[in-house]
Coordinates of C-alpha atoms in Angstrom, one line a residue:
M3 CA 81.1 -1.2 -29.5
C4 CA 80.2 2.1 -27.9
G5 CA 80.0 5.9 -28.3
I6 CA 83.0 8.2 -27.8
L7 CA 83.3 11.9 -27.3
A8 CA 86.5 13.9 -26.8
L9 CA 87.4 17.5 -26.2
L10 CA 91.1 18.2 -26.9
G11 CA 93.0 21.4 -26.1
C12 CA 90.2 23.5 -24.8
S13 CA 90.8 27.0 -23.3
D14 CA 88.4 26.6 -20.3
T15 CA 89.0 23.8 -17.9
S16 CA 86.5 24.8 -15.3
Q17 CA 83.7 22.6 -13.8
A18 CA 81.3 24.0 -16.4
T19 CA 83.3 22.4 -19.2
R20 CA 83.3 19.0 -17.5
V21 CA 79.5 19.3 -17.1
R22 CA 79.1 20.3 -20.8
V23 CA 81.2 17.3 -21.9
L24 CA 79.0 15.0 -19.8
E25 CA 75.9 16.5 -21.3
L26 CA 77.1 16.0 -24.9
S27 CA 78.3 12.5 -24.1
R28 CA 74.8 11.6 -22.8
R29 CA 73.5 12.4 -26.3
L30 CA 75.4 9.2 -27.3
K31 CA 74.0 7.1 -24.5
H32 CA 71.8 5.0 -26.8
R33 CA 75.1 3.7 -28.3
G34 CA 76.4 2.5 -24.9
P35 CA 73.7 1.9 -22.3
D36 CA 75.8 -0.4 -20.1
W37 CA 78.2 2.1 -18.5
S38 CA 79.8 5.6 -19.0
G39 CA 83.1 7.1 -18.2
L40 CA 84.9 10.4 -18.4
H41 CA 88.6 11.2 -17.8
Q42 CA 90.1 14.7 -17.7
H43 CA 93.8 15.4 -18.1
G44 CA 94.6 19.1 -18.2
D45 CA 92.8 20.6 -21.1
C46 CA 91.7 17.3 -22.6
Y47 CA 88.5 15.3 -21.8
L48 CA 87.8 11.7 -23.0
A49 CA 84.3 10.4 -22.5
H50 CA 82.8 7.0 -23.3
Q51 CA 79.4 5.3 -23.4
R52 CA 79.8 1.6 -23.3
L53 CA 78.0 -1.3 -24.9
A54 CA 79.7 -4.3 -23.2
I55 CA 80.3 -7.3 -25.5
V56 CA 83.8 -8.6 -24.7
D57 CA 84.7 -8.7 -21.0
P58 CA 81.6 -7.0 -19.7
A59 CA 82.8 -7.1 -16.1
S60 CA 86.1 -5.2 -16.3
G61 CA 86.4 -3.6 -19.7
D62 CA 85.0 -0.2 -18.8
Q63 CA 86.6 2.9 -20.4
P64 CA 88.6 5.0 -20.8
L65 CA 91.4 2.4 -21.0
F66 CA 95.0 2.9 -19.8
N67 CA 98.5 1.5 -20.0
E68 CA 100.3 0.3 -16.9
D69 CA 101.3 3.7 -15.4
K70 CA 98.2 5.5 -16.9
S71 CA 100.3 7.8 -19.0
I72 CA 98.4 6.6 -22.1
I73 CA 94.7 7.1 -22.1
V74 CA 92.3 5.6 -24.8
T75 CA 88.6 5.9 -25.5
V76 CA 87.5 3.6 -28.2
N77 CA 84.5 2.4 -30.1
G78 CA 85.3 -0.9 -31.8
E79 CA 86.1 -4.6 -31.9
I80 CA 89.6 -5.8 -32.3
Y81 CA 89.3 -9.4 -33.6
N82 CA 93.0 -10.2 -33.4
H83 CA 93.5 -8.9 -29.9
E84 CA 94.6 -12.3 -28.5
E85 CA 97.3 -12.6 -31.1
L86 CA 98.4 -9.0 -30.5
R87 CA 98.6 -9.6 -26.7
K88 CA 101.1 -12.4 -27.4
Q89 CA 103.3 -9.9 -29.2
L90 CA 103.4 -7.7 -26.1
P91 CA 104.9 -10.1 -23.5
N92 CA 106.3 -7.3 -21.3
H93 CA 103.0 -5.5 -20.9
K94 CA 100.5 -6.0 -18.2
F95 CA 96.9 -5.6 -19.2
R96 CA 94.3 -4.1 -16.9
T97 CA 91.3 -5.8 -18.5
G98 CA 90.2 -8.6 -20.8
S99 CA 88.8 -6.1 -23.3
D100 CA 89.8 -6.6 -26.9
C101 CA 90.5 -2.8 -27.1
D102 CA 93.0 -2.9 -24.2
V103 CA 95.8 -3.6 -26.7
I104 CA 95.7 -0.2 -28.3
A105 CA 97.5 1.8 -25.6
H106 CA 100.2 -0.9 -25.4
L107 CA 100.7 -1.1 -29.1
Y108 CA 101.2 2.7 -29.1
E109 CA 103.9 2.4 -26.5
E110 CA 105.8 -0.1 -28.6
H111 CA 105.3 1.2 -32.1
G112 CA 104.2 4.9 -31.8
E113 CA 101.6 6.2 -34.2
N114 CA 102.4 3.5 -36.8
F115 CA 100.5 0.6 -35.1
V116 CA 97.0 1.2 -36.5
D117 CA 97.4 -1.1 -39.5
M118 CA 98.2 -3.9 -37.1
L119 CA 94.6 -3.8 -35.8
D120 CA 92.2 -6.3 -37.5
G121 CA 88.8 -5.1 -36.7
I122 CA 86.5 -2.0 -36.7
F123 CA 87.3 0.9 -34.6
S124 CA 87.3 4.6 -33.9
F125 CA 89.5 5.8 -31.1
V126 CA 91.2 8.8 -29.4
L127 CA 94.5 8.2 -27.7
L128 CA 96.0 10.8 -25.4
D129 CA 99.7 10.6 -24.5
T130 CA 100.0 12.6 -21.2
R131 CA 103.8 12.6 -21.4
D132 CA 103.8 15.4 -24.0
N133 CA 100.0 16.0 -24.1
S134 CA 99.9 14.8 -27.7
Y135 CA 97.0 12.8 -29.2
I136 CA 96.0 10.7 -32.2
V137 CA 92.6 9.9 -33.6
A138 CA 91.9 7.0 -36.0
R139 CA 89.1 5.4 -37.8
D140 CA 88.9 1.9 -39.3
A141 CA 89.7 1.1 -42.9
I142 CA 86.2 1.3 -44.5
G143 CA 84.4 3.4 -41.9
V144 CA 82.2 0.7 -40.4
T145 CA 82.3 2.7 -37.1
S146 CA 81.0 6.3 -37.4
L147 CA 83.2 9.2 -36.4
Y148 CA 83.1 13.0 -36.8
I149 CA 85.7 15.7 -36.1
G150 CA 85.1 19.4 -35.2
W151 CA 86.9 22.5 -34.3
G152 CA 86.1 25.2 -31.7
L153 CA 86.8 28.9 -31.9
D154 CA 89.3 28.6 -29.0
G155 CA 91.4 26.2 -31.1
S156 CA 90.0 23.0 -29.5
V157 CA 89.5 19.8 -31.5
W158 CA 86.3 17.8 -30.9
I159 CA 85.7 14.1 -31.7
S160 CA 82.3 12.3 -31.5
S161 CA 80.8 9.0 -32.7
E162 CA 77.8 11.0 -33.9
M163 CA 77.2 14.4 -35.3
K164 CA 74.8 15.3 -32.5
G165 CA 77.7 15.4 -30.1
L166 CA 79.3 18.3 -32.0
N167 CA 76.3 20.1 -33.6
D168 CA 76.0 22.8 -30.9
D169 CA 79.6 23.5 -29.8
C170 CA 81.8 23.5 -32.9
E171 CA 82.4 26.3 -35.4
H172 CA 82.9 23.6 -38.0
F173 CA 82.7 19.8 -38.1
E174 CA 82.9 17.1 -40.7
V175 CA 83.0 13.4 -41.3
F176 CA 86.3 11.9 -40.1
P177 CA 87.6 10.1 -43.2
P178 CA 87.9 6.3 -42.9
G179 CA 91.3 4.7 -43.1
H180 CA 92.9 7.9 -41.7
L181 CA 94.7 9.0 -38.6
Y182 CA 94.8 12.6 -37.2
S183 CA 97.8 13.5 -35.2
S184 CA 98.2 16.6 -33.0
R185 CA 101.9 16.6 -33.7
D186 CA 101.3 17.7 -37.3
S187 CA 97.7 18.9 -36.9
G188 CA 96.6 17.0 -39.9
F189 CA 95.3 13.8 -41.4
R190 CA 97.2 11.0 -43.1
R191 CA 95.9 7.8 -44.6
W192 CA 97.1 4.7 -42.8
Y193 CA 95.0 2.3 -45.0
N194 CA 96.7 1.9 -48.4
P195 CA 95.5 -1.4 -50.1
P196 CA 96.4 -2.2 -53.7
W197 CA 92.8 -1.6 -55.0
F198 CA 92.7 2.0 -53.7
S199 CA 94.5 3.3 -56.8
Q200 CA 91.8 1.7 -59.0
A201 CA 94.4 -0.1 -61.1
I202 CA 92.9 -3.0 -62.8
P203 CA 93.9 -6.3 -61.1
S204 CA 94.7 -9.5 -63.1
A205 CA 94.6 -12.3 -60.6
P206 CA 92.7 -15.4 -61.8
Y207 CA 89.5 -16.3 -60.1
D208 CA 90.0 -19.0 -57.4
P209 CA 86.6 -19.9 -56.0
L210 CA 88.0 -21.9 -53.0
A211 CA 90.3 -19.0 -52.0
L212 CA 87.4 -16.6 -52.1
R213 CA 85.3 -19.0 -50.1
H214 CA 87.9 -19.6 -47.4
A215 CA 88.6 -15.9 -47.1
F216 CA 85.0 -15.2 -46.4
E217 CA 84.5 -18.0 -44.0
K218 CA 87.5 -16.7 -42.1
A219 CA 86.0 -13.2 -42.0
V220 CA 82.8 -14.6 -40.6
I221 CA 84.4 -16.9 -38.0
K222 CA 86.6 -14.2 -36.5
R223 CA 83.5 -12.1 -35.9
L224 CA 82.0 -14.7 -33.5
M225 CA 84.1 -13.2 -30.7
T226 CA 81.6 -12.5 -27.9
D227 CA 80.7 -12.8 -24.2
V228 CA 77.1 -11.9 -24.8
P229 CA 74.1 -13.2 -26.9
F230 CA 74.1 -12.5 -30.6
G231 CA 72.2 -13.3 -33.8
V232 CA 72.3 -12.8 -37.6
L233 CA 70.2 -10.5 -39.8
L234 CA 68.6 -12.7 -42.5
S235 CA 66.8 -11.1 -45.4
G236 CA 66.8 -14.3 -47.5
G237 CA 69.0 -12.7 -50.2
L238 CA 72.4 -14.1 -51.1
D239 CA 74.6 -12.0 -48.8
S240 CA 72.8 -12.4 -45.5
S241 CA 72.0 -16.0 -46.3
L242 CA 75.7 -16.8 -46.8
V243 CA 76.5 -15.1 -43.6
A244 CA 73.9 -17.1 -41.8
S245 CA 74.9 -20.4 -43.4
I246 CA 78.6 -20.0 -42.5
T247 CA 77.8 -18.8 -39.0
S248 CA 75.5 -21.8 -38.5
R249 CA 78.1 -24.2 -39.9
Y250 CA 81.0 -23.1 -37.7
L251 CA 79.3 -21.7 -34.5
G252 CA 79.6 -25.0 -32.7
T253 CA 83.4 -24.9 -32.8
T254 CA 83.6 -21.4 -31.2
K255 CA 83.9 -20.2 -27.6
A256 CA 80.6 -18.5 -28.1
A257 CA 78.8 -21.8 -28.5
K258 CA 80.2 -23.1 -25.2
Q259 CA 78.7 -20.1 -23.4
W260 CA 75.5 -19.5 -25.3
G261 CA 74.8 -22.7 -27.2
S262 CA 75.2 -23.6 -30.8
K263 CA 71.7 -22.7 -31.9
L264 CA 71.8 -19.6 -34.1
H265 CA 69.0 -17.0 -33.9
S266 CA 68.1 -15.2 -37.1
F267 CA 66.0 -12.0 -37.6
C268 CA 64.1 -10.6 -40.5
V269 CA 61.8 -7.6 -41.1
G270 CA 59.3 -6.7 -43.8
L271 CA 55.8 -5.7 -44.7
E272 CA 53.2 -8.5 -44.7
G273 CA 53.8 -10.7 -47.8
S274 CA 57.1 -9.1 -48.7
P275 CA 59.8 -11.0 -50.7
D276 CA 62.3 -11.0 -47.8
L277 CA 60.0 -12.5 -45.2
K278 CA 59.2 -15.5 -47.5
A279 CA 62.8 -16.1 -48.6
A280 CA 64.2 -15.6 -45.0
Q281 CA 61.9 -18.2 -43.6
E282 CA 62.9 -20.7 -46.2
V283 CA 66.6 -20.1 -45.5
A284 CA 66.0 -20.3 -41.8
D285 CA 64.2 -23.6 -42.2
Y286 CA 67.0 -24.9 -44.3
L287 CA 69.7 -23.9 -41.8
G288 CA 67.7 -24.8 -38.7
T289 CA 68.0 -21.4 -37.1
V290 CA 65.7 -20.1 -34.4
H291 CA 63.9 -17.6 -36.6
H292 CA 62.3 -14.3 -35.6
E293 CA 60.1 -12.6 -38.1
F294 CA 59.0 -9.0 -37.5
Q295 CA 56.3 -7.4 -39.6
Y296 CA 55.7 -3.7 -39.8
T297 CA 53.2 -1.6 -41.6
V298 CA 53.8 1.4 -43.9
Q299 CA 52.3 3.5 -41.1
D300 CA 54.7 2.2 -38.5
G301 CA 57.6 3.2 -40.8
L302 CA 56.1 6.7 -41.5
D303 CA 55.7 7.3 -37.8
A304 CA 59.4 6.5 -37.3
I305 CA 60.9 8.6 -40.0
G306 CA 61.7 11.5 -37.7
D307 CA 63.5 9.2 -35.2
V308 CA 65.4 7.6 -38.0
I309 CA 66.7 10.8 -39.4
Y310 CA 67.7 12.0 -36.0
H311 CA 69.7 8.8 -35.3
V312 CA 71.1 8.1 -38.7
E313 CA 72.0 11.7 -39.3
T314 CA 71.3 12.0 -43.0
Y315 CA 68.8 13.2 -45.6
D316 CA 70.0 10.8 -48.3
V317 CA 66.9 9.1 -49.7
T318 CA 68.0 5.5 -50.2
T319 CA 69.7 5.5 -46.7
I320 CA 66.5 6.6 -45.0
R321 CA 64.4 4.2 -47.0
A322 CA 66.6 1.2 -45.9
S323 CA 67.3 2.5 -42.4
T324 CA 63.7 2.7 -41.3
P325 CA 62.9 -1.1 -41.3
M326 CA 66.3 -1.8 -39.9
F327 CA 65.7 0.7 -37.1
L328 CA 62.3 -0.9 -36.2
M329 CA 63.8 -4.4 -36.3
S330 CA 66.8 -3.4 -34.1
R331 CA 64.4 -2.3 -31.3
K332 CA 62.7 -5.7 -31.4
I333 CA 66.0 -7.6 -31.5
K334 CA 67.3 -5.7 -28.5
S335 CA 64.1 -6.4 -26.5
L336 CA 65.0 -10.1 -26.8
G337 CA 68.3 -9.6 -24.9
V338 CA 70.5 -9.8 -28.0
K339 CA 73.4 -7.3 -28.1
W340 CA 74.9 -7.7 -31.5
V341 CA 74.2 -9.1 -35.0
I342 CA 76.1 -10.1 -38.1
S343 CA 74.9 -8.5 -41.3
G344 CA 75.6 -8.7 -45.0
E345 CA 76.6 -5.1 -46.0
G346 CA 79.4 -4.5 -48.5
S347 CA 79.0 -7.4 -50.9
D348 CA 77.3 -5.4 -53.6
E349 CA 80.0 -2.8 -53.6
I350 CA 82.8 -5.4 -53.8
F351 CA 81.2 -7.7 -56.4
G352 CA 79.1 -5.2 -58.4
G353 CA 75.9 -6.7 -57.1
Y354 CA 73.6 -3.7 -57.8
L355 CA 71.5 -4.2 -60.8
Y356 CA 72.9 -1.2 -62.7
F357 CA 76.2 -3.2 -63.0
H358 CA 74.4 -5.2 -65.8
K359 CA 75.1 -2.2 -68.0
A360 CA 78.9 -1.8 -67.2
P361 CA 80.5 -1.4 -70.6
N362 CA 83.8 -3.1 -69.8
K363 CA 85.8 -4.6 -67.0
E364 CA 87.7 -1.4 -66.4
E365 CA 84.6 0.6 -65.8
F366 CA 83.2 -2.2 -63.7
H367 CA 86.2 -2.4 -61.4
Q368 CA 86.6 1.4 -61.0
E369 CA 82.9 1.7 -60.0
T370 CA 83.3 -1.0 -57.3
C371 CA 86.3 1.0 -56.0
R372 CA 84.2 4.2 -55.9
K373 CA 81.4 2.4 -54.2
I374 CA 83.6 0.9 -51.5
K375 CA 85.3 4.3 -50.8
A376 CA 81.8 5.8 -50.3
L377 CA 80.4 3.1 -48.1
H378 CA 80.9 5.0 -44.9
Q379 CA 78.4 7.6 -46.0
Y380 CA 75.8 5.0 -47.0
D381 CA 75.4 1.4 -46.0
C382 CA 77.9 1.6 -43.2
Q383 CA 76.2 4.6 -41.7
R384 CA 72.8 2.9 -42.0
A385 CA 74.0 -0.4 -40.4
N386 CA 75.9 1.3 -37.6
K387 CA 73.5 4.0 -36.6
S388 CA 70.1 2.4 -37.1
T389 CA 71.2 -0.5 -34.9
F390 CA 73.0 1.6 -32.3
A391 CA 69.9 3.7 -31.9
W392 CA 68.8 0.8 -29.6
G393 CA 72.2 -0.2 -28.3
L394 CA 72.7 -3.0 -30.8
E395 CA 75.9 -3.6 -32.7
A396 CA 76.2 -4.8 -36.3
R397 CA 79.3 -6.7 -37.6
V398 CA 79.9 -6.9 -41.3
P399 CA 82.3 -9.7 -42.5
F400 CA 82.2 -8.6 -46.2
L401 CA 84.1 -5.5 -45.1
D402 CA 86.9 -7.5 -43.6
K403 CA 90.3 -6.1 -44.7
E404 CA 91.8 -9.4 -45.7
F405 CA 88.6 -10.5 -47.6
I406 CA 88.4 -7.2 -49.5
N407 CA 92.0 -7.7 -50.6
V408 CA 91.3 -11.1 -51.9
A409 CA 88.0 -10.2 -53.6
M410 CA 89.3 -6.9 -55.1
N411 CA 92.4 -8.6 -56.6
I412 CA 90.3 -10.8 -58.9
D413 CA 90.4 -9.9 -62.6
P414 CA 87.1 -8.0 -62.9
E415 CA 86.4 -9.8 -66.2
H416 CA 85.2 -12.6 -63.9
K417 CA 82.8 -10.3 -62.1
M418 CA 81.2 -9.0 -65.3
I419 CA 77.5 -9.9 -65.7
K420 CA 76.9 -11.9 -68.9
R421 CA 73.4 -13.2 -69.2
D422 CA 74.1 -15.2 -72.3
E423 CA 76.7 -17.2 -70.3
G424 CA 74.4 -17.6 -67.3
R425 CA 76.4 -15.2 -65.2
I426 CA 74.2 -12.9 -63.1
E427 CA 75.3 -10.3 -60.6
K428 CA 77.8 -11.5 -58.0
W429 CA 78.4 -14.7 -60.0
V430 CA 81.9 -15.2 -58.5
L431 CA 80.5 -15.2 -55.0
R432 CA 77.7 -17.5 -55.8
K433 CA 80.0 -19.9 -57.6
A434 CA 82.4 -19.9 -54.7
F435 CA 79.7 -21.3 -52.4
D436 CA 78.0 -23.6 -54.9
D437 CA 79.0 -26.8 -53.2
E438 CA 77.2 -29.9 -54.5
E439 CA 78.5 -32.2 -51.8
H440 CA 78.1 -29.9 -48.8
P441 CA 75.6 -27.2 -50.0
Y442 CA 75.6 -24.0 -48.1
L443 CA 72.2 -22.9 -49.5
P444 CA 69.4 -24.1 -51.7
K445 CA 70.2 -23.4 -55.4
H446 CA 67.4 -20.9 -55.9
I447 CA 68.4 -18.9 -52.9
L448 CA 72.1 -19.0 -54.0
Y449 CA 71.0 -17.6 -57.3
R450 CA 68.2 -15.3 -56.2
Q451 CA 68.2 -11.9 -57.9
K452 CA 69.5 -8.9 -56.0
E453 CA 66.9 -7.0 -53.9
Q454 CA 67.9 -3.8 -52.3
F455 CA 67.0 -3.8 -48.6
S456 CA 64.4 -1.0 -49.1
D457 CA 62.8 -3.0 -51.9
G458 CA 63.0 -6.5 -50.4
V459 CA 61.1 -5.5 -47.2
G460 CA 58.1 -4.9 -49.5
Y461 CA 57.7 -2.7 -52.6
G462 CA 54.7 -1.0 -50.9
W463 CA 57.2 0.6 -48.5
I464 CA 58.8 2.9 -51.1
D465 CA 55.5 3.6 -52.8
G466 CA 54.0 4.6 -49.4
L467 CA 56.9 6.9 -48.7
K468 CA 56.5 8.7 -52.0
A469 CA 52.7 9.1 -51.4
H470 CA 53.2 10.4 -47.9
A471 CA 55.8 12.9 -49.0
A472 CA 53.4 14.1 -51.7
K473 CA 50.9 15.0 -49.0
H474 CA 53.3 17.2 -47.1
V475 CA 55.3 18.8 -49.9
T476 CA 53.5 21.0 -52.5
D477 CA 54.5 21.8 -56.0
K478 CA 55.0 25.4 -54.9
M479 CA 57.6 24.2 -52.3
M480 CA 59.4 22.3 -55.0
L481 CA 59.6 25.4 -57.2
N482 CA 61.6 27.2 -54.4
A483 CA 63.7 24.2 -53.4
A484 CA 66.9 25.6 -54.9
N485 CA 66.5 28.8 -53.0
I486 CA 65.7 27.1 -49.7
F487 CA 68.3 24.3 -50.0
P488 CA 71.1 25.5 -52.4
H489 CA 73.4 22.7 -51.3
N490 CA 72.2 19.2 -52.5
T491 CA 68.9 20.6 -53.6
P492 CA 66.2 18.0 -53.3
N493 CA 64.7 17.1 -56.7
T494 CA 61.8 15.0 -55.5
K495 CA 59.1 15.6 -52.9
E496 CA 60.4 12.6 -50.9
A497 CA 63.9 14.1 -50.7
Y498 CA 62.4 17.5 -49.8
Y499 CA 60.4 15.9 -46.9
Y500 CA 63.5 14.3 -45.5
R501 CA 65.5 17.5 -45.8
M502 CA 62.9 19.5 -43.8
I503 CA 63.2 17.0 -40.9
F504 CA 67.0 16.9 -41.1
E505 CA 67.3 20.7 -41.0
R506 CA 65.1 20.7 -37.9
F507 CA 67.5 18.5 -36.0
F508 CA 70.7 19.7 -37.6
P509 CA 70.5 23.3 -38.7
H510 CA 74.3 23.9 -38.7
N511 CA 75.8 24.3 -42.2
S512 CA 78.5 21.8 -41.4
A513 CA 75.8 19.2 -40.8
R514 CA 74.2 19.5 -44.3
L515 CA 77.7 19.2 -45.8
T516 CA 78.3 15.8 -44.2
V517 CA 75.6 14.2 -46.5
P518 CA 76.7 13.1 -50.0
G519 CA 74.7 14.2 -53.0
G520 CA 74.5 13.9 -56.8
P521 CA 72.4 11.9 -59.2
S522 CA 72.0 8.1 -58.8
V523 CA 70.0 5.3 -60.3
A524 CA 69.6 2.1 -58.4
C525 CA 72.3 3.2 -56.0
S526 CA 74.9 4.0 -58.7
T527 CA 77.5 6.7 -58.4
A528 CA 77.0 9.7 -60.7
K529 CA 79.7 8.4 -63.0
A530 CA 77.9 5.2 -63.7
I531 CA 74.8 6.9 -64.9
E532 CA 76.8 7.5 -68.1
W533 CA 76.4 3.8 -68.8
D534 CA 72.8 4.1 -70.1
A535 CA 71.4 7.2 -71.7
G536 CA 67.9 6.4 -70.4
W537 CA 68.9 6.4 -66.8
S538 CA 69.3 10.2 -66.6
K539 CA 65.5 10.5 -67.0
N540 CA 64.8 7.9 -64.3
L541 CA 66.9 8.9 -61.3
D542 CA 65.7 6.9 -58.3
P543 CA 67.9 4.9 -55.9
S544 CA 65.5 1.9 -55.9
G545 CA 66.7 -1.3 -57.6
R546 CA 63.5 -1.2 -59.6
A547 CA 64.8 1.9 -61.4
A548 CA 67.2 -0.4 -63.3
L549 CA 64.8 -0.7 -66.2
G550 CA 65.1 -3.8 -68.2
V551 CA 67.1 -5.6 -65.5
H552 CA 64.9 -6.0 -62.3
I553 CA 62.0 -8.5 -62.8
S554 CA 59.7 -6.0 -61.1
D555 CA 61.1 -2.8 -62.5
Y556 CA 59.0 0.4 -62.8
D557 CA 58.1 -0.4 -66.4
N558 CA 56.6 -3.7 -65.4
Q559 CA 53.3 -2.4 -64.0
N560 CA 51.4 -5.7 -64.4
N561 CA 53.8 -7.9 -62.3
P562 CA 51.8 -9.2 -59.3
V563 CA 54.9 -9.0 -57.1
N564 CA 54.9 -5.2 -57.5
K565 CA 52.3 -4.5 -54.8
T566 CA 51.4 -0.9 -54.5
V567 CA 50.2 0.6 -51.2
E568 CA 46.5 1.6 -50.7
L569 CA 47.0 5.3 -50.2
E570 CA 43.7 6.0 -48.5
K571 CA 44.7 3.7 -45.7
I572 CA 47.8 5.7 -44.7
I573 CA 47.0 7.9 -41.8
P574 CA 48.6 11.4 -42.2
T575 CA 51.1 12.1 -39.4
E576 CA 52.0 15.4 -37.8
A577 CA 53.7 18.0 -40.0
P578 CA 57.4 17.0 -40.4
L579 CA 58.8 19.8 -38.3
G580 CA 56.7 18.6 -35.3
L581 CA 58.1 15.1 -35.2
A582 CA 59.3 14.0 -31.8
I583 CA 62.5 12.2 -30.9
Q584 CA 62.2 9.0 -28.9
G585 CA 64.3 9.1 -25.8

């Protein structure tokens, strides 16, 4: 994948505008360090920063159709591109890039081709025959995308907010599963799955159908011409991804080019739950395992860079993005260009610990729908931007369109957590891969309790963040928080600390409006807080805030696993507004 930037319908087509587009495109260079391109047609500019994964030799962008009347700049991976090429026998392709099919599909089908794409993508397509254009984003929003408007009537598109922050009068998140067409100057939703209406499904639970759908989702993502690996925390989701990848890698084209030995990667504080569990899974699967340890101080020193790259002040996103950001740099230094990751499972199957309190199957299902619809502002944003900060791509098989359709069609009664029946969170997924004859994972890993990424890397991480924020944010500052930050007012010192840094990088009002807000406990939506009266007094996104559910919850002070950080060993960093950005 890559970074894209487009300026469409501008009033000034002088050399100065071209230079400015190039300057803004370079802000995305971390996303695509391999090559860059810019194409101008009249009052439209399409720029691209490439991370070469499929057809590195000839797949540079922008891409064109045969006569160059259709121009495309795209950030994405189209997993069914070979099948789509076969449906276009009368077209000649200029490259072997998986994204090369987009221009030709548009020629054949017009604007209605987007649902034919199986993959993750954000693209801008310019039709020079009438100077019209379309912009589209993938179904769930795995790829990041923003849209902005200039005072001269121009439309701006960028993979990251930093490409629009200085030149647009207003900008916002481009909604996932939508298409924007210049012909009607508006959005329309192209992704319309059955679950989107939140109607309660009634299909019986078929463990083998679920298993086969997920295996297919993983296998199709092994499309590559460069080295790759898998992120392995030792939890259920990443372990299943690693197990399936390891099991089927030898049958793929990737194995012929790079070998059948899978590389796995994990990050955590010394002695963290994830490091221990990941090593055990790696030993079981026989992966070449790389363990990266970081300290609380390493994480604190990186907070400014994380907020700049991930473009949020959301507490749980920053907590989880920081170790992922640090790990991604290490992974890229080993020559790896993309990884498979386990995001999305908790939203689909109700894996967060607060789902234990879902009062009925209707509430359970509707909450999973709400969570999936919001993924682009949380876990997708984290996985995409914290890895791309170092030119590393993350692929997420749990968010495969076909797999989501299968999983979200299951009667939610089967997903409900029932301790008295031995059904813990994500039971339907665990049961689907509980194969006695050909086991995917050891039993205790297959049934390991959910750990949120920011907890699993070491409980001392969150405790250290809170202590550090308390040193930089005074009680007096918190008293005036609502006056300083009337939108999404921070209600903790940790949130206030992140907000100060964010405002330094992104002072535009549009920027602060791109970040979601509202109360949450253990990553719930605001609606789900109604499930437990006690949660409104304990609002924290950590999984340990699910009191009475997590084995190391905040009420269980004597649990030896719940290691707290030694505060006197944390070295104070510079004041938050003086944090530097790594180039």
